Amino acid sequence: MYKTDEIIHLKKHEILEWPGDYTVLKGYVACKTAEHLVYFAKQGDTIMVPEHFSQGLLQFQVKEDTTLVSLPEEKPYVMLERRNVLKNRLMASLIMRVRFFSIPAKERLYVLLFQLGREIGIEAGTDCYIPDVLTQKEIGDYISCTREYLCTVRKQLMDEGWIDKGKGWKLLGWERWKSHWGDRFLEADNVLQDSEESLWIEPELRFHVGTSQK
């Protein structure tokens, strides 16, 4: 069980302002920089709010009423490993942001929807449903297009069979989405995988933070 002082409750649209490591117990958190989406965190995900980003360069905004738990201080090597994984997840996401704006607006919508499906999507049968956590204006802002153009592209996606014609964002044929758009995330995934593996192949790093070598 968690202690009362470890639990944080935030209302929709509030900002998580306190540096530290947190696990999302309920709700969704959008990590943004300069009003651009970096990544989403959902129930069970761990996020890090770094001190040196406290001036607003990196912002964590909850998209519905959200509950988080502040993770306790651990032994130095445990903290180092956890922080490295979280930092490299951020790095991988920022790599995607750089690549994101080098492609046409229509493709940016495909890639954004695929990212949301990967990070917070709910698979149902062969499809993937994206929770209602973003307005059309936010989506338009994230892909740098007008609301009118977004509506045009949305209709094209419906006509091409990529999304359902109902309300919300239901991605049809999730396996097709993964096979068609997954390579866009390959470079970022490799950065994250390499960083996680490096935590286990650098014994001298563990030695410097006070652990014994095997």
Coordinates of N, CA and C in Angstrom, one line a residue:
M1 N 0.8 -1.2 0.0 CA 0.0 0.0 0.0 C 0.9 1.3 0.0
Y2 N 0.4 2.3 -0.6 CA 1.1 3.6 -0.7 C 0.7 4.5 0.5
K3 N 1.7 5.2 1.0 CA 1.4 6.2 2.0 C 0.7 7.4 1.4
T4 N -0.1 8.0 2.3 CA -1.0 9.1 1.8 C -0.1 10.3 1.2
D5 N 1.0 10.5 1.8 CA 1.8 11.7 1.3 C 2.6 11.3 0.0
E6 N 2.5 10.0 -0.5 CA 3.1 9.7 -1.7 C 2.1 9.8 -2.9
I7 N 0.8 9.9 -2.6 CA -0.2 10.0 -3.6 C -0.5 11.4 -4.1
I8 N -0.6 11.6 -5.4 CA -0.8 13.0 -5.9 C -2.1 12.9 -6.8
H9 N -3.1 13.7 -6.5 CA -4.3 13.8 -7.3 C -4.3 15.1 -8.1
L10 N -4.4 15.0 -9.4 CA -4.5 16.2 -10.3 C -5.7 16.2 -11.1
K11 N -6.3 17.4 -11.3 CA -7.5 17.5 -12.1 C -7.1 17.7 -13.6
K12 N -8.1 17.4 -14.4 CA -7.9 17.5 -15.9 C -7.3 18.9 -16.2
H13 N -6.2 18.9 -17.0 CA -5.5 20.0 -17.5 C -4.5 20.6 -16.5
E14 N -4.4 20.1 -15.3 CA -3.4 20.5 -14.4 C -2.0 20.0 -14.8
I15 N -1.0 20.8 -14.3 CA 0.4 20.5 -14.7 C 1.1 19.8 -13.5
L16 N 1.8 18.8 -13.7 CA 2.7 18.2 -12.7 C 4.0 19.0 -12.6
E17 N 4.1 19.7 -11.5 CA 5.2 20.7 -11.4 C 6.4 20.3 -10.5
W18 N 6.2 19.2 -9.8 CA 7.3 18.8 -8.8 C 8.2 17.8 -9.4
P19 N 9.5 18.2 -9.4 CA 10.5 17.2 -9.9 C 10.5 15.9 -9.1
G20 N 10.8 14.8 -9.8 CA 10.8 13.5 -9.2 C 10.3 12.4 -10.1
D21 N 10.3 11.2 -9.7 CA 9.9 10.1 -10.4 C 8.5 9.6 -10.0
Y22 N 7.6 9.3 -10.9 CA 6.2 9.0 -10.6 C 5.7 7.8 -11.4
T23 N 4.8 7.1 -10.8 CA 4.1 6.1 -11.6 C 2.6 6.5 -11.7
V24 N 2.0 6.4 -12.9 CA 0.6 6.7 -13.1 C -0.2 5.6 -12.6
L25 N -1.1 5.9 -11.6 CA -2.0 4.9 -11.1 C -3.4 4.9 -11.8
K26 N -3.7 6.1 -12.3 CA -5.0 6.3 -13.1 C -4.9 7.5 -13.9
G27 N -5.4 7.4 -15.1 CA -5.4 8.6 -16.0 C -4.4 8.6 -17.1
Y28 N -4.2 9.8 -17.7 CA -3.2 10.0 -18.8 C -2.5 11.3 -18.6
V29 N -1.2 11.2 -18.9 CA -0.3 12.4 -18.7 C 0.4 12.6 -20.1
A30 N 0.3 13.9 -20.6 CA 0.9 14.2 -21.8 C 2.2 15.0 -21.5
C31 N 3.3 14.4 -22.0 CA 4.6 15.1 -21.9 C 4.8 16.0 -23.1
K32 N 4.9 17.3 -22.9 CA 5.0 18.3 -24.0 C 6.2 19.2 -23.9
T33 N 6.7 19.7 -25.0 CA 7.7 20.7 -25.1 C 7.3 21.7 -26.1
A34 N 7.4 23.0 -25.7 CA 7.0 24.1 -26.6 C 5.6 23.8 -27.3
E35 N 4.7 23.2 -26.5 CA 3.3 22.9 -26.9 C 3.3 21.8 -27.9
H36 N 4.4 21.1 -28.1 CA 4.3 19.9 -29.0 C 4.4 18.7 -28.2
L37 N 3.6 17.7 -28.6 CA 3.5 16.4 -27.9 C 4.9 15.7 -28.0
V38 N 5.4 15.2 -26.9 CA 6.6 14.3 -26.9 C 6.1 12.9 -26.8
Y39 N 5.4 12.6 -25.7 CA 4.8 11.2 -25.5 C 3.7 11.3 -24.5
F40 N 2.9 10.2 -24.5 CA 1.8 10.0 -23.5 C 2.2 8.9 -22.5
A41 N 1.8 9.1 -21.3 CA 1.9 8.0 -20.2 C 0.6 7.6 -19.7
K42 N 0.4 6.4 -19.5 CA -0.9 5.8 -19.0 C -0.7 5.1 -17.7
Q43 N -1.8 4.5 -17.3 CA -1.7 3.7 -16.0 C -0.6 2.6 -16.1
G44 N 0.2 2.7 -15.1 CA 1.3 1.7 -15.0 C 2.6 2.2 -15.5
D45 N 2.6 3.3 -16.3 CA 3.8 3.9 -16.8 C 4.5 4.8 -15.7
T46 N 5.9 4.8 -15.8 CA 6.7 5.7 -14.9 C 7.2 6.9 -15.7
I47 N 7.1 8.1 -15.1 CA 7.6 9.3 -15.7 C 8.6 10.0 -14.8
M48 N 9.4 10.8 -15.4 CA 10.4 11.5 -14.6 C 10.2 13.0 -14.9
V49 N 10.1 13.8 -13.9 CA 10.0 15.3 -14.1 C 11.4 15.8 -13.6
P50 N 12.3 16.1 -14.6 CA 13.6 16.6 -14.2 C 13.6 18.0 -13.6
E51 N 14.6 18.2 -12.7 CA 14.7 19.6 -12.1 C 15.0 20.6 -13.2
H52 N 16.0 20.3 -14.1 CA 16.5 21.3 -15.0 C 15.5 21.6 -16.1
F53 N 14.3 20.9 -16.1 CA 13.3 21.3 -17.1 C 12.1 22.1 -16.4
S54 N 12.4 22.5 -15.2 CA 11.3 23.1 -14.4 C 10.9 24.5 -14.9
Q55 N 11.7 25.1 -15.8 CA 11.4 26.4 -16.3 C 10.3 26.4 -17.4
G56 N 9.7 25.2 -17.7 CA 8.7 25.2 -18.7 C 9.1 24.6 -20.0
L57 N 10.4 24.2 -20.1 CA 10.8 23.6 -21.4 C 10.2 22.3 -21.6
L58 N 9.9 21.5 -20.5 CA 9.2 20.3 -20.6 C 8.1 20.3 -19.6
Q59 N 6.9 19.9 -20.1 CA 5.7 20.1 -19.3 C 4.9 18.8 -19.3
F60 N 4.4 18.4 -18.1 CA 3.6 17.2 -17.9 C 2.2 17.6 -17.5
Q61 N 1.3 17.5 -18.5 CA -0.1 17.9 -18.3 C -1.0 16.7 -18.2
V62 N -1.9 16.6 -17.2 CA -2.8 15.5 -17.2 C -4.0 15.8 -18.1
K63 N -4.5 14.8 -18.8 CA -5.6 15.0 -19.8 C -6.9 14.5 -19.3
E64 N -7.0 14.0 -18.0 CA -8.2 13.7 -17.3 C -7.8 13.6 -15.9
D65 N -8.8 13.6 -15.0 CA -8.5 13.5 -13.5 C -7.5 12.3 -13.4
T66 N -6.4 12.6 -12.8 CA -5.3 11.6 -12.8 C -4.7 11.4 -11.3
T67 N -4.3 10.2 -11.0 CA -3.7 9.9 -9.8 C -2.3 9.3 -10.0
L68 N -1.3 9.8 -9.3 CA 0.1 9.4 -9.5 C 0.6 9.0 -8.1
V69 N 1.7 8.2 -8.1 CA 2.4 7.9 -6.8 C 3.8 8.4 -7.0
S70 N 4.3 9.1 -6.0 CA 5.7 9.5 -6.0 C 6.6 8.3 -5.6
L71 N 7.6 8.0 -6.5 CA 8.4 6.8 -6.2 C 9.5 7.2 -5.1
P72 N 9.7 6.3 -4.2 CA 10.7 6.6 -3.1 C 12.1 6.6 -3.6
E73 N 13.0 7.3 -2.8 CA 14.4 7.2 -3.1 C 14.9 5.8 -2.9
E74 N 15.8 5.4 -3.8 CA 16.3 4.1 -3.8 C 17.8 4.1 -3.6
K75 N 18.4 2.9 -3.6 CA 19.9 2.9 -3.5 C 20.4 3.6 -4.8
P76 N 21.6 4.2 -4.7 CA 22.1 5.0 -5.8 C 22.1 4.3 -7.2
Y77 N 22.5 3.0 -7.2 CA 22.6 2.3 -8.5 C 21.2 2.0 -9.0
V78 N 20.2 1.8 -8.2 CA 18.9 1.6 -8.6 C 18.3 2.9 -9.2
M79 N 18.6 4.0 -8.5 CA 18.1 5.3 -9.0 C 18.8 5.6 -10.3
L80 N 20.0 5.3 -10.5 CA 20.8 5.6 -11.7 C 20.2 4.8 -12.9
E81 N 19.9 3.6 -12.6 CA 19.3 2.7 -13.7 C 17.9 3.2 -14.1
R82 N 17.1 3.5 -13.1 CA 15.8 4.0 -13.4 C 15.8 5.3 -14.1
R83 N 16.7 6.3 -13.7 CA 16.7 7.6 -14.3 C 17.3 7.4 -15.8
N84 N 18.2 6.5 -16.0 CA 18.8 6.4 -17.3 C 17.7 5.8 -18.3
V85 N 16.9 4.9 -17.8 CA 15.8 4.4 -18.7 C 14.8 5.5 -19.0
L86 N 14.4 6.3 -18.0 CA 13.5 7.3 -18.2 C 14.0 8.4 -19.1
K87 N 15.3 8.8 -18.9 CA 15.9 9.8 -19.8 C 16.0 9.4 -21.2
N88 N 16.3 8.1 -21.4 CA 16.5 7.6 -22.8 C 15.1 7.4 -23.5
R89 N 14.1 7.2 -22.7 CA 12.8 7.2 -23.3 C 12.4 8.5 -23.8
L90 N 12.8 9.6 -23.0 CA 12.6 10.9 -23.5 C 13.4 11.2 -24.7
M91 N 14.7 10.8 -24.7 CA 15.5 11.0 -25.9 C 14.9 10.4 -27.1
A92 N 14.5 9.1 -27.0 CA 13.9 8.4 -28.1 C 12.6 9.2 -28.6
S93 N 11.8 9.7 -27.7 CA 10.6 10.4 -28.1 C 11.0 11.7 -28.8
L94 N 12.1 12.4 -28.4 CA 12.5 13.7 -29.0 C 13.1 13.4 -30.4
I95 N 13.7 12.3 -30.6 CA 14.2 11.9 -31.9 C 13.0 11.8 -32.9
M96 N 11.9 11.2 -32.4 CA 10.7 11.1 -33.2 C 10.2 12.5 -33.6
R97 N 10.2 13.4 -32.6 CA 9.7 14.8 -32.9 C 10.5 15.4 -34.0
V98 N 11.8 15.3 -34.0 CA 12.7 15.9 -35.0 C 12.3 15.3 -36.4
R99 N 12.1 14.0 -36.5 CA 11.8 13.4 -37.7 C 10.4 13.7 -38.1
F100 N 9.5 13.9 -37.2 CA 8.1 14.1 -37.4 C 7.8 15.3 -38.3
F101 N 8.6 16.4 -38.1 CA 8.3 17.6 -38.9 C 9.0 17.7 -40.2
S102 N 9.6 16.6 -40.6 CA 10.2 16.5 -41.9 C 9.3 15.8 -42.9
I103 N 8.1 15.4 -42.5 CA 7.2 14.7 -43.4 C 6.0 15.5 -43.6
P104 N 5.2 15.3 -44.7 CA 4.0 16.1 -45.0 C 3.0 16.0 -43.9
A105 N 2.1 17.0 -43.8 CA 1.1 17.0 -42.7 C 0.2 15.8 -42.7
K106 N -0.2 15.2 -43.9 CA -1.1 14.1 -43.9 C -0.3 12.9 -43.2
E107 N 0.9 12.7 -43.5 CA 1.7 11.6 -42.9 C 1.9 11.9 -41.4
R108 N 2.0 13.1 -41.0 CA 2.2 13.5 -39.6 C 0.9 13.0 -38.8
L109 N -0.2 13.1 -39.4 CA -1.4 12.6 -38.7 C -1.4 11.1 -38.6
Y110 N -1.0 10.4 -39.6 CA -0.9 8.9 -39.5 C 0.1 8.6 -38.4
V111 N 1.3 9.2 -38.4 CA 2.3 8.9 -37.4 C 1.8 9.2 -36.0
L112 N 1.2 10.4 -35.8 CA 0.6 10.8 -34.5 C -0.4 9.7 -34.0
L113 N -1.3 9.3 -34.9 CA -2.3 8.3 -34.5 C -1.6 7.0 -34.1
F114 N -0.6 6.6 -34.9 CA 0.1 5.4 -34.6 C 0.8 5.5 -33.2
Q115 N 1.4 6.7 -33.0 CA 2.1 6.9 -31.7 C 1.1 6.8 -30.5
L116 N -0.1 7.4 -30.7 CA -1.1 7.3 -29.6 C -1.6 5.9 -29.4
G117 N -1.7 5.2 -30.6 CA -2.1 3.8 -30.5 C -1.1 3.0 -29.7
R118 N 0.2 3.2 -30.0 CA 1.2 2.4 -29.3 C 1.3 2.8 -27.8
E119 N 1.1 4.1 -27.5 CA 1.3 4.5 -26.1 C 0.1 4.4 -25.2
I120 N -1.1 4.7 -25.7 CA -2.2 4.6 -24.8 C -3.4 3.9 -25.5
G121 N -3.2 3.3 -26.6 CA -4.3 2.7 -27.3 C -4.9 1.5 -26.6
I122 N -6.1 1.2 -26.8 CA -6.8 0.0 -26.2 C -7.2 -0.9 -27.4
E123 N -6.5 -2.1 -27.5 CA -6.8 -3.0 -28.5 C -8.1 -3.7 -28.3
A124 N -9.0 -3.8 -29.3 CA -10.2 -4.4 -29.2 C -10.4 -5.2 -30.5
G125 N -10.3 -6.6 -30.4 CA -10.3 -7.4 -31.6 C -9.1 -7.1 -32.5
T126 N -9.4 -6.7 -33.7 CA -8.3 -6.4 -34.7 C -8.0 -4.9 -34.7
D127 N -8.7 -4.1 -34.0 CA -8.6 -2.7 -34.1 C -8.0 -2.1 -32.8
C128 N -7.7 -0.8 -32.8 CA -7.1 -0.1 -31.7 C -7.9 1.2 -31.5
Y129 N -8.4 1.3 -30.3 CA -9.2 2.5 -29.9 C -8.3 3.5 -29.1
I130 N -8.3 4.8 -29.5 CA -7.5 5.8 -28.8 C -8.5 6.5 -27.9
P131 N -8.2 6.6 -26.6 CA -9.0 7.3 -25.6 C -9.2 8.7 -26.0
D132 N -10.3 9.3 -25.6 CA -10.7 10.6 -25.9 C -10.0 11.6 -25.0
V133 N -8.7 11.8 -25.3 CA -7.9 12.7 -24.4 C -7.3 13.9 -25.2
L134 N -7.6 14.0 -26.5 CA -7.1 15.2 -27.3 C -8.3 15.7 -28.1
T135 N -8.4 17.1 -28.1 CA -9.4 17.7 -28.9 C -8.8 17.8 -30.3
Q136 N -9.7 18.1 -31.3 CA -9.3 18.3 -32.7 C -8.3 19.4 -32.8
K137 N -8.5 20.5 -32.0 CA -7.6 21.6 -32.0 C -6.2 21.2 -31.6
E138 N -6.1 20.4 -30.5 CA -4.8 19.9 -30.1 C -4.1 19.0 -31.1
I139 N -4.9 18.2 -31.7 CA -4.3 17.3 -32.8 C -3.8 18.2 -33.9
G140 N -4.6 19.2 -34.3 CA -4.2 20.1 -35.4 C -2.9 20.8 -35.0
D141 N -2.9 21.3 -33.8 CA -1.7 22.0 -33.3 C -0.5 21.1 -33.3
Y142 N -0.6 19.8 -32.9 CA 0.5 18.9 -32.8 C 1.0 18.6 -34.2
I143 N 0.2 18.5 -35.2 CA 0.7 18.2 -36.6 C 0.8 19.5 -37.4
S144 N 0.6 20.7 -36.8 CA 0.8 22.0 -37.4 C 0.0 22.1 -38.7
C145 N -1.3 22.0 -38.5 CA -2.3 22.2 -39.6 C -3.5 22.8 -39.1
T146 N -4.3 23.4 -40.0 CA -5.6 24.0 -39.6 C -6.6 23.0 -39.3
R147 N -7.7 23.4 -38.5 CA -8.7 22.4 -38.2 C -9.4 22.0 -39.5
E148 N -9.6 22.9 -40.5 CA -10.2 22.5 -41.7 C -9.4 21.4 -42.5
Y149 N -8.1 21.6 -42.5 CA -7.3 20.6 -43.2 C -7.3 19.3 -42.4
L150 N -7.3 19.3 -41.1 CA -7.4 18.1 -40.3 C -8.7 17.3 -40.7
C151 N -9.8 18.1 -40.8 CA -11.1 17.4 -41.1 C -11.0 16.7 -42.5
T152 N -10.3 17.4 -43.4 CA -10.1 16.9 -44.8 C -9.3 15.6 -44.7
V153 N -8.2 15.6 -44.0 CA -7.4 14.4 -43.9 C -8.1 13.3 -43.2
R154 N -8.8 13.7 -42.1 CA -9.6 12.6 -41.4 C -10.5 11.9 -42.3
K155 N -11.2 12.6 -43.2 CA -12.1 12.0 -44.1 C -11.4 11.1 -45.1
Q156 N -10.2 11.5 -45.5 CA -9.4 10.7 -46.4 C -9.0 9.4 -45.7
L157 N -8.7 9.4 -44.4 CA -8.3 8.2 -43.6 C -9.5 7.3 -43.5
M158 N -10.7 7.9 -43.4 CA -11.9 7.1 -43.3 C -12.2 6.4 -44.7
D159 N -12.1 7.2 -45.8 CA -12.3 6.6 -47.1 C -11.3 5.5 -47.4
E160 N -10.1 5.6 -46.9 CA -9.0 4.6 -47.2 C -9.1 3.5 -46.3
G161 N -10.0 3.5 -45.3 CA -10.2 2.4 -44.4 C -9.2 2.3 -43.3
W162 N -8.5 3.4 -42.9 CA -7.6 3.4 -41.8 C -8.2 3.7 -40.5
I163 N -9.3 4.5 -40.5 CA -10.0 4.7 -39.2 C -11.5 4.6 -39.4
D164 N -12.2 4.3 -38.3 CA -13.6 4.1 -38.3 C -14.4 5.4 -38.7
K165 N -15.5 5.3 -39.3 CA -16.3 6.5 -39.6 C -17.1 7.1 -38.5
G166 N -17.1 6.5 -37.3 CA -17.8 7.0 -36.2 C -17.0 8.1 -35.5
K167 N -17.5 8.5 -34.3 CA -16.8 9.6 -33.6 C -15.6 9.0 -33.0
G168 N -14.7 9.9 -32.5 CA -13.4 9.4 -31.9 C -12.4 8.9 -32.9
W169 N -11.4 8.2 -32.4 CA -10.4 7.7 -33.3 C -10.2 6.2 -33.1
K170 N -10.8 5.4 -33.9 CA -10.7 4.0 -33.9 C -9.8 3.6 -35.1
L171 N -8.6 3.0 -34.8 CA -7.7 2.6 -35.9 C -8.1 1.2 -36.3
L172 N -8.5 1.1 -37.6 CA -8.9 -0.2 -38.1 C -7.7 -1.0 -38.6
G173 N -7.8 -2.3 -38.2 CA -6.7 -3.2 -38.6 C -5.3 -2.8 -38.0
W174 N -5.2 -2.9 -36.7 CA -4.0 -2.5 -36.0 C -2.8 -3.1 -36.5
E175 N -2.8 -4.4 -36.9 CA -1.6 -5.0 -37.4 C -1.2 -4.3 -38.7
R176 N -2.1 -3.9 -39.5 CA -1.7 -3.1 -40.7 C -1.1 -1.8 -40.4
W177 N -1.6 -1.1 -39.3 CA -1.0 0.1 -38.9 C 0.5 -0.2 -38.5
K178 N 0.7 -1.2 -37.7 CA 2.0 -1.5 -37.2 C 3.0 -1.9 -38.3
S179 N 2.5 -2.7 -39.3 CA 3.4 -3.1 -40.4 C 3.7 -1.9 -41.3
H180 N 2.8 -1.0 -41.5 CA 2.9 0.2 -42.4 C 3.7 1.3 -41.8
W181 N 3.5 1.6 -40.5 CA 4.0 2.8 -39.9 C 5.1 2.5 -38.8
G182 N 5.2 1.2 -38.5 CA 6.1 0.9 -37.4 C 7.6 1.3 -37.6
D183 N 8.0 1.3 -38.9 CA 9.4 1.6 -39.2 C 9.7 3.0 -38.9
R184 N 8.7 3.9 -38.8 CA 9.0 5.3 -38.5 C 9.5 5.4 -37.0
F185 N 9.2 4.4 -36.2 CA 9.7 4.4 -34.8 C 10.9 3.6 -34.6
L186 N 11.4 2.9 -35.6 CA 12.5 2.0 -35.4 C 13.7 2.6 -34.9
E187 N 14.1 3.8 -35.4 CA 15.3 4.4 -34.9 C 15.2 4.8 -33.4
A188 N 14.0 5.3 -33.1 CA 13.8 5.7 -31.7 C 13.8 4.5 -30.8
D189 N 13.2 3.4 -31.2 CA 13.1 2.2 -30.5 C 14.5 1.6 -30.2
N190 N 15.4 1.7 -31.3 CA 16.8 1.2 -31.1 C 17.5 2.0 -30.1
V191 N 17.3 3.3 -30.1 CA 18.0 4.2 -29.1 C 17.6 3.7 -27.7
L192 N 16.3 3.5 -27.5 CA 15.8 3.1 -26.2 C 16.3 1.7 -25.8
Q193 N 16.3 0.7 -26.7 CA 16.8 -0.6 -26.5 C 18.3 -0.6 -26.1
D194 N 19.0 0.1 -26.9 CA 20.5 0.2 -26.7 C 20.8 0.8 -25.3
S195 N 20.0 1.8 -24.9 CA 20.3 2.5 -23.7 C 20.0 1.5 -22.5
E196 N 18.9 0.7 -22.6 CA 18.5 -0.2 -21.6 C 19.5 -1.3 -21.5
E197 N 20.0 -1.8 -22.6 CA 21.0 -2.9 -22.6 C 22.3 -2.4 -22.0
S198 N 22.7 -1.1 -22.3 CA 23.9 -0.6 -21.8 C 24.0 -0.6 -20.3
L199 N 22.8 -0.6 -19.6 CA 22.8 -0.6 -18.1 C 23.4 -1.9 -17.6
W200 N 23.3 -2.9 -18.4 CA 23.8 -4.2 -17.9 C 25.1 -4.6 -18.4
I201 N 25.8 -3.8 -19.3 CA 27.1 -4.2 -19.8 C 28.2 -3.2 -19.5
E202 N 27.9 -2.4 -18.5 CA 28.9 -1.4 -18.0 C 29.1 -1.6 -16.5
P203 N 29.8 -2.7 -16.1 CA 30.0 -2.9 -14.7 C 30.8 -1.8 -14.0
E204 N 31.7 -1.1 -14.8 CA 32.4 0.0 -14.1 C 31.5 1.1 -13.7
L205 N 30.4 1.2 -14.4 CA 29.4 2.3 -14.0 C 28.8 1.9 -12.7
R206 N 28.4 0.6 -12.5 CA 27.9 0.2 -11.3 C 28.9 0.3 -10.1
F207 N 30.2 0.1 -10.4 CA 31.2 0.2 -9.4 C 31.3 1.6 -8.9
H208 N 31.2 2.6 -9.8 CA 31.4 4.0 -9.4 C 30.2 4.5 -8.5
V209 N 29.1 3.8 -8.6 CA 28.0 4.3 -7.7 C 27.8 3.4 -6.5
G210 N 28.9 2.6 -6.2 CA 28.9 2.0 -4.9 C 28.4 0.6 -4.9
T211 N 28.3 -0.1 -6.0 CA 27.9 -1.5 -6.0 C 29.1 -2.4 -6.3
S212 N 29.1 -3.6 -5.8 CA 30.2 -4.5 -6.0 C 30.1 -5.2 -7.4
Q213 N 31.2 -5.5 -8.0 CA 31.2 -6.2 -9.3 C 31.2 -7.7 -9.1
K214 N 30.5 -8.4 -9.9 CA 30.4 -9.8 -9.8 C 31.6 -10.5 -10.6

